XYZ file of C-alpha atoms in Angstrom:
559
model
C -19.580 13.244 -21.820
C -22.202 12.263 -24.243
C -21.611 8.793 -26.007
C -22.306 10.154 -29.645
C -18.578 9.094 -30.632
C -18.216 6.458 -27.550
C -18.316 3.337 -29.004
C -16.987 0.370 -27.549
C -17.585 -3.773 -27.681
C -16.843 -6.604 -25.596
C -14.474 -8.921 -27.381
C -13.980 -12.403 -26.494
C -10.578 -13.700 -25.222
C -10.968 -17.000 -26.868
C -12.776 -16.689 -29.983
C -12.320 -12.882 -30.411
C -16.040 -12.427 -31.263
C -16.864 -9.172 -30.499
C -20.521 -8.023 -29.302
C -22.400 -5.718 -27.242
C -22.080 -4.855 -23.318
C -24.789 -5.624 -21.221
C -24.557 -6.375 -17.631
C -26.586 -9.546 -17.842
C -24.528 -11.186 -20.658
C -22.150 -13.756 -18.995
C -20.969 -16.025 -21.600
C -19.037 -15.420 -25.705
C -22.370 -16.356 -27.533
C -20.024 -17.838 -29.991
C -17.948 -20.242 -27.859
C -19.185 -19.830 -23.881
C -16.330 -18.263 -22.734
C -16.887 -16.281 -19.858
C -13.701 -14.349 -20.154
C -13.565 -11.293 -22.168
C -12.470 -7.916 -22.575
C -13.908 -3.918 -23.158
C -12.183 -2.708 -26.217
C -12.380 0.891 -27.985
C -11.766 3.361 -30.281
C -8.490 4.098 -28.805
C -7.728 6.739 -32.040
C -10.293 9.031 -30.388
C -9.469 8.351 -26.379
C -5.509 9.655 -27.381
C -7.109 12.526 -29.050
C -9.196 13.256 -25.816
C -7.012 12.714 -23.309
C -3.871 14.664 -24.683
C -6.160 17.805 -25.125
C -9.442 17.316 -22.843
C -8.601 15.909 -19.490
C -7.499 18.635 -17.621
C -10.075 20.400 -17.971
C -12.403 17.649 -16.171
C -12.735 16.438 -12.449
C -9.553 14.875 -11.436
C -12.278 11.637 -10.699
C -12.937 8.009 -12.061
C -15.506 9.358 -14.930
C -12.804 11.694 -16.556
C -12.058 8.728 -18.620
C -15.336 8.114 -19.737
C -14.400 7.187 -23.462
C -12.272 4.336 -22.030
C -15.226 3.270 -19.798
C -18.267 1.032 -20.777
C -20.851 3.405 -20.016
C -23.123 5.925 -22.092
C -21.987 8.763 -19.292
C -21.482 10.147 -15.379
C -24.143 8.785 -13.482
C -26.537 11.004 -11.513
C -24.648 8.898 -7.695
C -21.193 9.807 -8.135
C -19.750 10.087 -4.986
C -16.378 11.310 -5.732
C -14.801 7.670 -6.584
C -11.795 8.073 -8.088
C -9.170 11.162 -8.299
C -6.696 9.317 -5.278
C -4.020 11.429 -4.227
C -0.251 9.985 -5.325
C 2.506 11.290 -2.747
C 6.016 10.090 -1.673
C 6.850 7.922 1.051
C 10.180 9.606 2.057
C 10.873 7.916 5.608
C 9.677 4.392 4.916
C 11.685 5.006 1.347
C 14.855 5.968 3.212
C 14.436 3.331 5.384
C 14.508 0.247 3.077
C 17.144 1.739 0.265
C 13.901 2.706 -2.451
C 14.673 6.759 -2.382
C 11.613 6.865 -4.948
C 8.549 5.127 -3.220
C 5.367 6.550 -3.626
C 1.971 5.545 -2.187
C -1.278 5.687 -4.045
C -3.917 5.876 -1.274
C -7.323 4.390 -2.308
C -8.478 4.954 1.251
C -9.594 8.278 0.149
C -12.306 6.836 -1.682
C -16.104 7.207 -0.411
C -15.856 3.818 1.479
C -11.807 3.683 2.407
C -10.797 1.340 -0.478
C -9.562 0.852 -4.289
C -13.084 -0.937 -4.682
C -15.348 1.958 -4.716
C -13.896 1.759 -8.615
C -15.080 -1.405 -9.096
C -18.375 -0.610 -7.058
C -19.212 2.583 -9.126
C -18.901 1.415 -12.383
C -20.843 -1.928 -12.025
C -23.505 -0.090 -10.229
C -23.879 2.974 -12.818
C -23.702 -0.111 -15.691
C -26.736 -1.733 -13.864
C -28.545 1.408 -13.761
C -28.367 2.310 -16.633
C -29.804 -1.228 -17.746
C -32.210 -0.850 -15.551
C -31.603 -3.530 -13.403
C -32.843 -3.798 -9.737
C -31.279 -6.608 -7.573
C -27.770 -7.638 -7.420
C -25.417 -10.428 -5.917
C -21.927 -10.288 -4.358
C -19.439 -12.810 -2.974
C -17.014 -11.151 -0.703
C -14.135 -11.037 2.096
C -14.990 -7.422 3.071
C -14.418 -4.373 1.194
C -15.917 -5.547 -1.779
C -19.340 -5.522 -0.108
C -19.014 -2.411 1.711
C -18.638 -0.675 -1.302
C -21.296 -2.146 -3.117
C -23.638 -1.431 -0.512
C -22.509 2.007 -0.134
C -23.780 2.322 -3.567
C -26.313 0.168 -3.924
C -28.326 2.219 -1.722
C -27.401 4.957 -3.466
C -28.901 4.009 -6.570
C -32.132 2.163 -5.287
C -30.691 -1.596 -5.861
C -31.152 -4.206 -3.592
C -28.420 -6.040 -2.792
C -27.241 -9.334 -1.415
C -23.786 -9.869 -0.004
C -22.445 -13.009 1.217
C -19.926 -13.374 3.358
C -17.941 -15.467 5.121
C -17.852 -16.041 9.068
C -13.887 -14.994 8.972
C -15.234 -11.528 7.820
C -14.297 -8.710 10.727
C -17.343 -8.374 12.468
C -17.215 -4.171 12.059
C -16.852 -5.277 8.607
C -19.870 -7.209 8.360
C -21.899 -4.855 10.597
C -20.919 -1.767 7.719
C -22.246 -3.970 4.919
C -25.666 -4.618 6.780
C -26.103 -0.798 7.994
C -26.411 -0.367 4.651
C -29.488 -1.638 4.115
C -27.802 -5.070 2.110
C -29.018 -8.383 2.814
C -26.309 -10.495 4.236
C -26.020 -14.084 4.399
C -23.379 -15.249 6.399
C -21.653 -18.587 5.913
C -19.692 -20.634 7.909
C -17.139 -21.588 4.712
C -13.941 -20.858 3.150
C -14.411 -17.872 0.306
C -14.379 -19.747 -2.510
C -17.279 -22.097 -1.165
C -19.104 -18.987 -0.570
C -18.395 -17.475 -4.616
C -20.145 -20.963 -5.161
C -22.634 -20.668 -3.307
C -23.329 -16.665 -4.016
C -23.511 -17.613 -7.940
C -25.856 -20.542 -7.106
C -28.288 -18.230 -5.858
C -28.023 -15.691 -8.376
C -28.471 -17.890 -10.801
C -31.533 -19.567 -9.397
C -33.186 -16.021 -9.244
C -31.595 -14.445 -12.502
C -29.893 -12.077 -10.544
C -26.705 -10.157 -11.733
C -23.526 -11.307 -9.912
C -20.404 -9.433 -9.461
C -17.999 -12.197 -10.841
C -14.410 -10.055 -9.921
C -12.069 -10.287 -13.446
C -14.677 -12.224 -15.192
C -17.047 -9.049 -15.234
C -16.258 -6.233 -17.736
C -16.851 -3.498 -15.251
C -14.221 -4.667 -12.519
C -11.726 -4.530 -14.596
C -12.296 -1.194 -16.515
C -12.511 0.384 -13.308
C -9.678 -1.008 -12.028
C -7.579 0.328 -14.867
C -8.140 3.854 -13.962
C -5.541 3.459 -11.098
C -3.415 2.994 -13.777
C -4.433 6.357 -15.973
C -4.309 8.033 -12.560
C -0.478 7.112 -11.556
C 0.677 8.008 -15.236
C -1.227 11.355 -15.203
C 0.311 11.990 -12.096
C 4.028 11.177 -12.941
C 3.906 12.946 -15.568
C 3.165 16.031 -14.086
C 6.074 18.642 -13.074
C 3.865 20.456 -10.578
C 3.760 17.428 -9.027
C 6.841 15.532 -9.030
C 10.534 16.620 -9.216
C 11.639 16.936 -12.758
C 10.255 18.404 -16.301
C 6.850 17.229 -17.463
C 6.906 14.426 -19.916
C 5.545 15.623 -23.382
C 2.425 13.759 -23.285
C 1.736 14.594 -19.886
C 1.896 10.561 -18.628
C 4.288 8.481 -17.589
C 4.880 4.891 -16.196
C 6.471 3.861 -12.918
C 9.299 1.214 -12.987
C 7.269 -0.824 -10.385
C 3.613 -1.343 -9.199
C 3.014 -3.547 -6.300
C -0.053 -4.709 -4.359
C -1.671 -7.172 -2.161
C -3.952 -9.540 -3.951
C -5.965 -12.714 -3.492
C -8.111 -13.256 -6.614
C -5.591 -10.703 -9.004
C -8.162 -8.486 -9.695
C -6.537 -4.827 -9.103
C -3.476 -5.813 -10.879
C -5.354 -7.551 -14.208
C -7.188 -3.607 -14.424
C -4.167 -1.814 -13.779
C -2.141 -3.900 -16.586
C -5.068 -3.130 -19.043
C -4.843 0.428 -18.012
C -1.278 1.165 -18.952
C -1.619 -1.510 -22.158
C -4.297 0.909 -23.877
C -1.920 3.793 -22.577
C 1.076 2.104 -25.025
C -1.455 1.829 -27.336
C -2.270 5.291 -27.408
C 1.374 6.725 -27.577
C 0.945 7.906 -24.194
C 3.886 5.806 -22.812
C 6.496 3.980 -24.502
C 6.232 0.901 -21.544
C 3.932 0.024 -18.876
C 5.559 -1.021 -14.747
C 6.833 -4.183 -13.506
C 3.822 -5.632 -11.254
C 4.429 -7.051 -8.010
C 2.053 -9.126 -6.739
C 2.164 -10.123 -2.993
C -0.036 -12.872 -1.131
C -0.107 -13.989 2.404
C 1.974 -17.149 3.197
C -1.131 -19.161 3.993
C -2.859 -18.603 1.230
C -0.310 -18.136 -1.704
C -1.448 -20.449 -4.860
C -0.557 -17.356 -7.049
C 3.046 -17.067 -5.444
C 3.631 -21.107 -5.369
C 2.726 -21.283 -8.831
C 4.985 -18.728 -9.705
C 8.034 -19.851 -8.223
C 7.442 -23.151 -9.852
C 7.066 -21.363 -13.005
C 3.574 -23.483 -13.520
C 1.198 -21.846 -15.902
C -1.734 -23.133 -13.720
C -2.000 -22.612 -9.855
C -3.196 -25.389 -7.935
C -5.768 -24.548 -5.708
C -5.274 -24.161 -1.461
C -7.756 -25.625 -0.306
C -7.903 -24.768 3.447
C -6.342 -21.030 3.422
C -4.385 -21.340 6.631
C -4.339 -17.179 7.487
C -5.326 -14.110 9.973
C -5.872 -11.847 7.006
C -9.472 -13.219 5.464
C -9.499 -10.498 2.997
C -6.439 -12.590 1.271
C -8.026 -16.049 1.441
C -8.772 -16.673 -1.810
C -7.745 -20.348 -2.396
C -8.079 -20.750 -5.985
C -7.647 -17.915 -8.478
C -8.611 -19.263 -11.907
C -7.719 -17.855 -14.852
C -6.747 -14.846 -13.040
C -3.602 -15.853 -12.462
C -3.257 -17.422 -15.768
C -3.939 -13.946 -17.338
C -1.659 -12.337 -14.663
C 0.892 -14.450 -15.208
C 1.012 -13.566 -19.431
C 0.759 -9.901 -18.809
C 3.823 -9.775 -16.548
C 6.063 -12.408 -18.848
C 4.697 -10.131 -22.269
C 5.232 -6.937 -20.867
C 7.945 -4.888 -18.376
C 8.143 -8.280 -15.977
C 7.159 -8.535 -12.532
C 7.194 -10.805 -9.369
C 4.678 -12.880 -6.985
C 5.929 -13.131 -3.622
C 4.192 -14.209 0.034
C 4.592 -12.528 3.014
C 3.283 -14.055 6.537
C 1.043 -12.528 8.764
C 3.842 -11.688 11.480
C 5.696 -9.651 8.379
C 2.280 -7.755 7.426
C 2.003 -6.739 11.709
C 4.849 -5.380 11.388
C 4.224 -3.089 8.050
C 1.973 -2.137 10.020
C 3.325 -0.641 12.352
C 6.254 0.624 9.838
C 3.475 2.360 7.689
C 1.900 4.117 10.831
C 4.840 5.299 12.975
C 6.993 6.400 9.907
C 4.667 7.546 7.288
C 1.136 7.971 9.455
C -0.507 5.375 7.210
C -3.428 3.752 8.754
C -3.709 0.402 7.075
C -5.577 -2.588 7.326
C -3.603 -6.186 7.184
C -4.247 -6.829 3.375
C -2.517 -3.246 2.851
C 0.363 -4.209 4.915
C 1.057 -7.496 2.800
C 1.965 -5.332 -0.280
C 4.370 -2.948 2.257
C 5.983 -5.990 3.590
C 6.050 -7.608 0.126
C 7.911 -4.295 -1.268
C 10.249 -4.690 2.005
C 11.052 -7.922 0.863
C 11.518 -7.529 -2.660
C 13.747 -4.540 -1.999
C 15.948 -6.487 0.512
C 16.214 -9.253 -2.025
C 17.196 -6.513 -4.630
C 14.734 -7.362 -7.008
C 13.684 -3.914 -7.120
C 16.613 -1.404 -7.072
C 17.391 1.824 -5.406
C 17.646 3.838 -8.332
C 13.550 3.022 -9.477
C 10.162 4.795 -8.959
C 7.913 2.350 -7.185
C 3.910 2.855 -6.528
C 2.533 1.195 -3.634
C -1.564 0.535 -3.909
C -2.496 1.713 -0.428
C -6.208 0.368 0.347
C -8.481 0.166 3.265
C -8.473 1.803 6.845
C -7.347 -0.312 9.822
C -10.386 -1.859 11.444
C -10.492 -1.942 15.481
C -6.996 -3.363 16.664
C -7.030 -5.866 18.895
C -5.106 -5.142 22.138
C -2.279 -8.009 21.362
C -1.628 -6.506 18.291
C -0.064 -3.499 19.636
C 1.856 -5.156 22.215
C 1.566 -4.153 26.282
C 3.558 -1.133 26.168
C 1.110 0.744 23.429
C 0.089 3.135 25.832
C 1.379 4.678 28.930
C -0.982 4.109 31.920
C -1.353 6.476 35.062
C -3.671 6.265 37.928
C -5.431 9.571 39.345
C -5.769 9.407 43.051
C -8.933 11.279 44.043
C -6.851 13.098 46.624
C -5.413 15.220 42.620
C -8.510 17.081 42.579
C -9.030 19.706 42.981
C -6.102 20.994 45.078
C -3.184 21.274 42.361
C -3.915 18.543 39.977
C -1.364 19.261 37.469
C 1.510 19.287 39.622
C 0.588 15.337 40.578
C -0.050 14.618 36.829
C 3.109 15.711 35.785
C 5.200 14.280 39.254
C 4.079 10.943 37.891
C 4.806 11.367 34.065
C 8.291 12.320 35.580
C 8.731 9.519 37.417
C 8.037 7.318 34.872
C 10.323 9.179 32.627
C 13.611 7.628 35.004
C 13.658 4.808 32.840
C 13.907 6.830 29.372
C 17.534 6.615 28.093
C 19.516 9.318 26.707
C 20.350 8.952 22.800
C 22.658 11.586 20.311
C 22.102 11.777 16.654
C 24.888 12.849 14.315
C 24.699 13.620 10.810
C 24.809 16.347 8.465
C 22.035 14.625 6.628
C 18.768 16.597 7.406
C 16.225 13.450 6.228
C 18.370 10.535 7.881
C 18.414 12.427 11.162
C 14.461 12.843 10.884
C 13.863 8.964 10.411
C 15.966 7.998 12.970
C 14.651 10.232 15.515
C 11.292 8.806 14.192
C 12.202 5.395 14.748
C 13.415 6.146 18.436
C 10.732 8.077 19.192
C 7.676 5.709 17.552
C 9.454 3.704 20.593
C 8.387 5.837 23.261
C 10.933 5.150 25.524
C 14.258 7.241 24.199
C 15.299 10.910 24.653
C 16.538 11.946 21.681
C 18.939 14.742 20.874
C 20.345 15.332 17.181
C 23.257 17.423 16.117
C 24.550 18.045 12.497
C 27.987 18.089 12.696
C 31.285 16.684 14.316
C 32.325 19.751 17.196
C 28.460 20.254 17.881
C 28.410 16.159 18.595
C 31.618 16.968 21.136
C 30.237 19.883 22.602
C 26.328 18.312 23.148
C 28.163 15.141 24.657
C 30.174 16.959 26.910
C 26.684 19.148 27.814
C 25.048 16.205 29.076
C 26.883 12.645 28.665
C 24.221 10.034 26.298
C 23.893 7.186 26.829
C 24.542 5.962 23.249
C 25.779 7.844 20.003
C 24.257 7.313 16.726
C 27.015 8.199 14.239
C 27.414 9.178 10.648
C 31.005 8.748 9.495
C 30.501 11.437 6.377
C 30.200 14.896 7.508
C 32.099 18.052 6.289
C 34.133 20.066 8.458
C 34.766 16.550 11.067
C 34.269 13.357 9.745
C 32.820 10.383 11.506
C 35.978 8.674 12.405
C 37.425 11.922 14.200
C 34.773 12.522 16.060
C 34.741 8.364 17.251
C 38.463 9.794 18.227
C 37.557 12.550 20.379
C 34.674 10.460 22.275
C 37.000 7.955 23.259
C 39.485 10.472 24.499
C 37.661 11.898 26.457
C 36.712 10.277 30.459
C 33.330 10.861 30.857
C 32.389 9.339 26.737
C 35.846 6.755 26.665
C 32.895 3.783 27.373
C 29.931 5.494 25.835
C 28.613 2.374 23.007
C 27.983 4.350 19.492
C 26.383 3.063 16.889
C 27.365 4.115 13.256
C 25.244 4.217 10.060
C 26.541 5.019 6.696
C 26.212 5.008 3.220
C 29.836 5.086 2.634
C 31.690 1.639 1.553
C 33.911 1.167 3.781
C 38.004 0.236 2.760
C 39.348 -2.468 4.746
C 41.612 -0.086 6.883
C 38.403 2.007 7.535
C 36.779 -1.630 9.129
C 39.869 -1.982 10.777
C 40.030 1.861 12.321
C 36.223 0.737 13.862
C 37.209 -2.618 15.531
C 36.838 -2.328 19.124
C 35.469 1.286 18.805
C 31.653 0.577 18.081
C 29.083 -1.474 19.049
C 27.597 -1.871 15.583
C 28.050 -1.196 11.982
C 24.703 -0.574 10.221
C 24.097 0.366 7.007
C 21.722 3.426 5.648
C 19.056 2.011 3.667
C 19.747 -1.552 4.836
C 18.179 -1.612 8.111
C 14.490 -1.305 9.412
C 13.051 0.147 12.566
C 13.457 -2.940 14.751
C 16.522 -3.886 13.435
C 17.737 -0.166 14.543
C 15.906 -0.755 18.197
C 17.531 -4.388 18.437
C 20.974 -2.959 18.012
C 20.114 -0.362 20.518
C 19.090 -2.600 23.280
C 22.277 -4.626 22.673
C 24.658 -2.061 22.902
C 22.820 -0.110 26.203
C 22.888 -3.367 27.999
């Protein structure tokens, strides 16, 4: 990967001056802009990729002649290369069929910025320079100190008290120096370029530094290499071997992932690749939203929050800049988009969604974009029928106790008198007591998926016994095996629909008064409402409903 016929320039966003790249540069030399852009020789990147990539690491560097940098540095530590898989239960659950999650966790330090973290680091190495400065919430400095002290730099990191303390402690294990500040984030940018600038220092300056956002953009090469693959998706490959999805949505707080991943599918266009780039959904916490307000208003300018009023500190920042001005542009010039808040009760619970139905550990910031995508999907801004990618980032930290609610765990006390005379026989006695108060619950469908989610969704409760059944006379037959306490009905199924089955149940003495739920995808006619009244205890529809609305009808109807 040799830069012989890598050429590139940074090109000023104001002026359009374009000059070298070097780390320490800050400002147009022409006008004092700070804000520019990496451009190429995109002739010879299309060229490369449609005949060259796949024969390279699936990793960040296998786009090197779309990256600022003379070649792979000597510290890789396998950044880049993120596995791209569906989310079938959490899909099925909120109506998207097509959801897919692109999980940055696997990255050396659990998030999407060991991209940003690499690249800046290799650029600084190869200029030779030594000492470095970085504002952050979190993940930002962990992975900059992860590879700081990979590459011999010295690094300072400050951070805000509303940091997680494991958080914090990761960053100084590293060796970096941390200066903790009692401040919002934004006071602590201030205060973090201050210093650098006092000591001529370089300092990580999110979309403003031409290394973020390259890196960045290699989400977006990922996604398309990996859509357009037929080994690895349903469907024939594309004939270039990329393709777009419809949506792409993630948390942000200062814009930064999004701005990269824009750039990444623009140059894509550019290069014939694809013939469009996704709709971007950008999702902020409630209480710290200027992005989202802005939006709404349709303001081309965000005003500033001043006192970010939020659990989720990774989210805080109050005033994005020209981030969201260049955010903003992108989405209205290109395939569209949306901004939308989410509070910190609605990220809890993705959460929990993303754990119990897909076995997603995620930290808060994580679950804003999965509640965000919940919310846009119930609102029907984005439809069933499109392929949305999810930017799944950073491992939950420790949980705090009311988080999880009392009834996380099941506790049971050992009396002495166990051991060693037959202790299994007393572990198990009290398991089955406490297993009197588990109810009794029959799943039928022919649908193989919809019976797995729901069984999920019972079972992620801990409290149900769940039986399922795939058709109408196995429902009869199970029921009159062992009376439930509450059906969970389809109403389509070969052989004996829904509604003859509901027949049967309440013919019969010992189901006449057992409740039964049914979920459907079928429209229903008004004589097929009518048929129902007085026979159900709730009509729910498939794709419509989450977990705990599922649960809430349950309790209802067993009460």
């Amino acid at each position: 990967m040799s830069n012989q016929r890598h050429s590139y320039r940074v090109e000023c966003l104001d002026c359009g001056l374009r000059t070298r790249f070097h780390p320490l540069d800050l400002a147009c030399p022409n006008c004092g802009s700070e804000w520019r852009t990496a451009r190429y020789d995109l002739e010879l990147a299309a060229e490369v990729f449609r005949t060259q990539l796949r024969e390279r690491n699936f990793d960040l560097w296998r786009y090197a002649e779309l990256l600022p940098l003379s070649g792979r540095p000597a510290f890789s530590m396998g950044e880049g290369g993120t596995p791209l898989f569906p989310a079938h239960n959490l899909g099925m659950m909120i109506g998207i069929p097509n959801l897919l999650i692109k999980d940055e966790r696997q990255g050396p330090t659990a998030s999407f910025k060991d991209r940003q973290a690499a690249l800046t680091i290799a650029a600084l190495k190869e200029a030779e320079i030594t000492e470095a400065v970085v504002a952050s919430t979190g993940n930002v400095a962990i992975a900059f100190s992860a590879y700081c002290a990979r590459a011999g730099i010295k690094l300072w990191a400050f951070l805000t008290s509303l940091v997680p303390p494991a958080k914090m402690h990761e960053v100084a294990l590293y060796g970096t120096q941390v200066v903790k500040l009692t401040s919002t984030y934004d006071q602590a940018k201030q205060l973090a370029g201050d210093f650098a600038k006092s000591r001529g220092l370089y300092l990580d300056r999110g979309g403003r530094s031409i290394t973020a956002i390259e890196a960045m953009k290699t989400v977006a090469f990922e996604m398309a290499e990996q859509l357009g693959r037929a080994e690895d998706f349903a469907g024939s490959e594309t004939p270039t071997g990329f393709a777009a999805p419809d949506w792409y949505v993630q948390a942000v707080s200062g814009g930064l992932g999004p701005l990269g991943v824009m750039k990444g599918f623009a140059e894509l266009r550019e290069m014939g690749l694809i013939d469009r780039g996704p709709a971007i959904a950008c999702i902020q916490s409630a209480g710290c939203s200027p992005m989202v307000e802005a939006w709404k208003r349709g303001d081309a300018q965000a005003t500033p929050v001043e006192s970010p009023s939020t659990y989720i500190s990774t989210l805080s920042t109050g005033d994005p800049g020209r981030h969201y001005e260049l955010l903003r542009a992108g989405m209205l010039g290109g395939a569209g988009g949306a901004m939308e808040s989410v509070t910190d009760e609605e990220a809890f619970k993705a959460m929990h969604l993303a754990a119990k139905m897909e076995g997603l550990s995620i930290e808060p910031a994580t679950a804003v974009a999965f509640a965000g995508l919940i919310k846009l999907a119930r609102q029907g801004v984005i439809r069933p029928d499109q392929v949305v990618v999810v930017n799944c980032t950073g491992h939950t930290m420790p949980i705090e106790e009311e988080l999880l609610g009392e009834d996380w765990a099941q506790a049971l006390v050992v009396p002495e008198a166990a051991f060693p005379e037959r202790p299994r026989e007393g572990l198990l006695a009290a398991l089955q007591v406490d297993q009197r108060r588990v109810q009794d619950i029959l799943i039928v469908d022919d649908n193989e998926d919809s019976r797995r989610l729901i069984r999920r969704i019972l079972q992620a409760q801990g409290r149900f016994e769940v039986r399922e059944v795939q058709n109408g006379p196995a429902a009869l037959t199970e029921a009159r095996r062992k009376r439930p306490d509450l059906v969970i009905l389809d109403l389509m199924m070969p052989e004996m629909d829904g509604f003859t089955v509901l027949d049967h149940l309440r013919t019969q003495p010992e189901t006449a008064n057992t409740p039964v739920i049914v979920i459907t995808a079928k429209e229903l006619t008004q004589h097929e409402i009518r048929r129902l009244e007085g026979q159900i205890a709730r009509l729910m529809t498939k794709g419509e409903f989450l977990g705990e609305d599922l649960i809430g009808e349950i309790g209802k109807a067993l009460r």
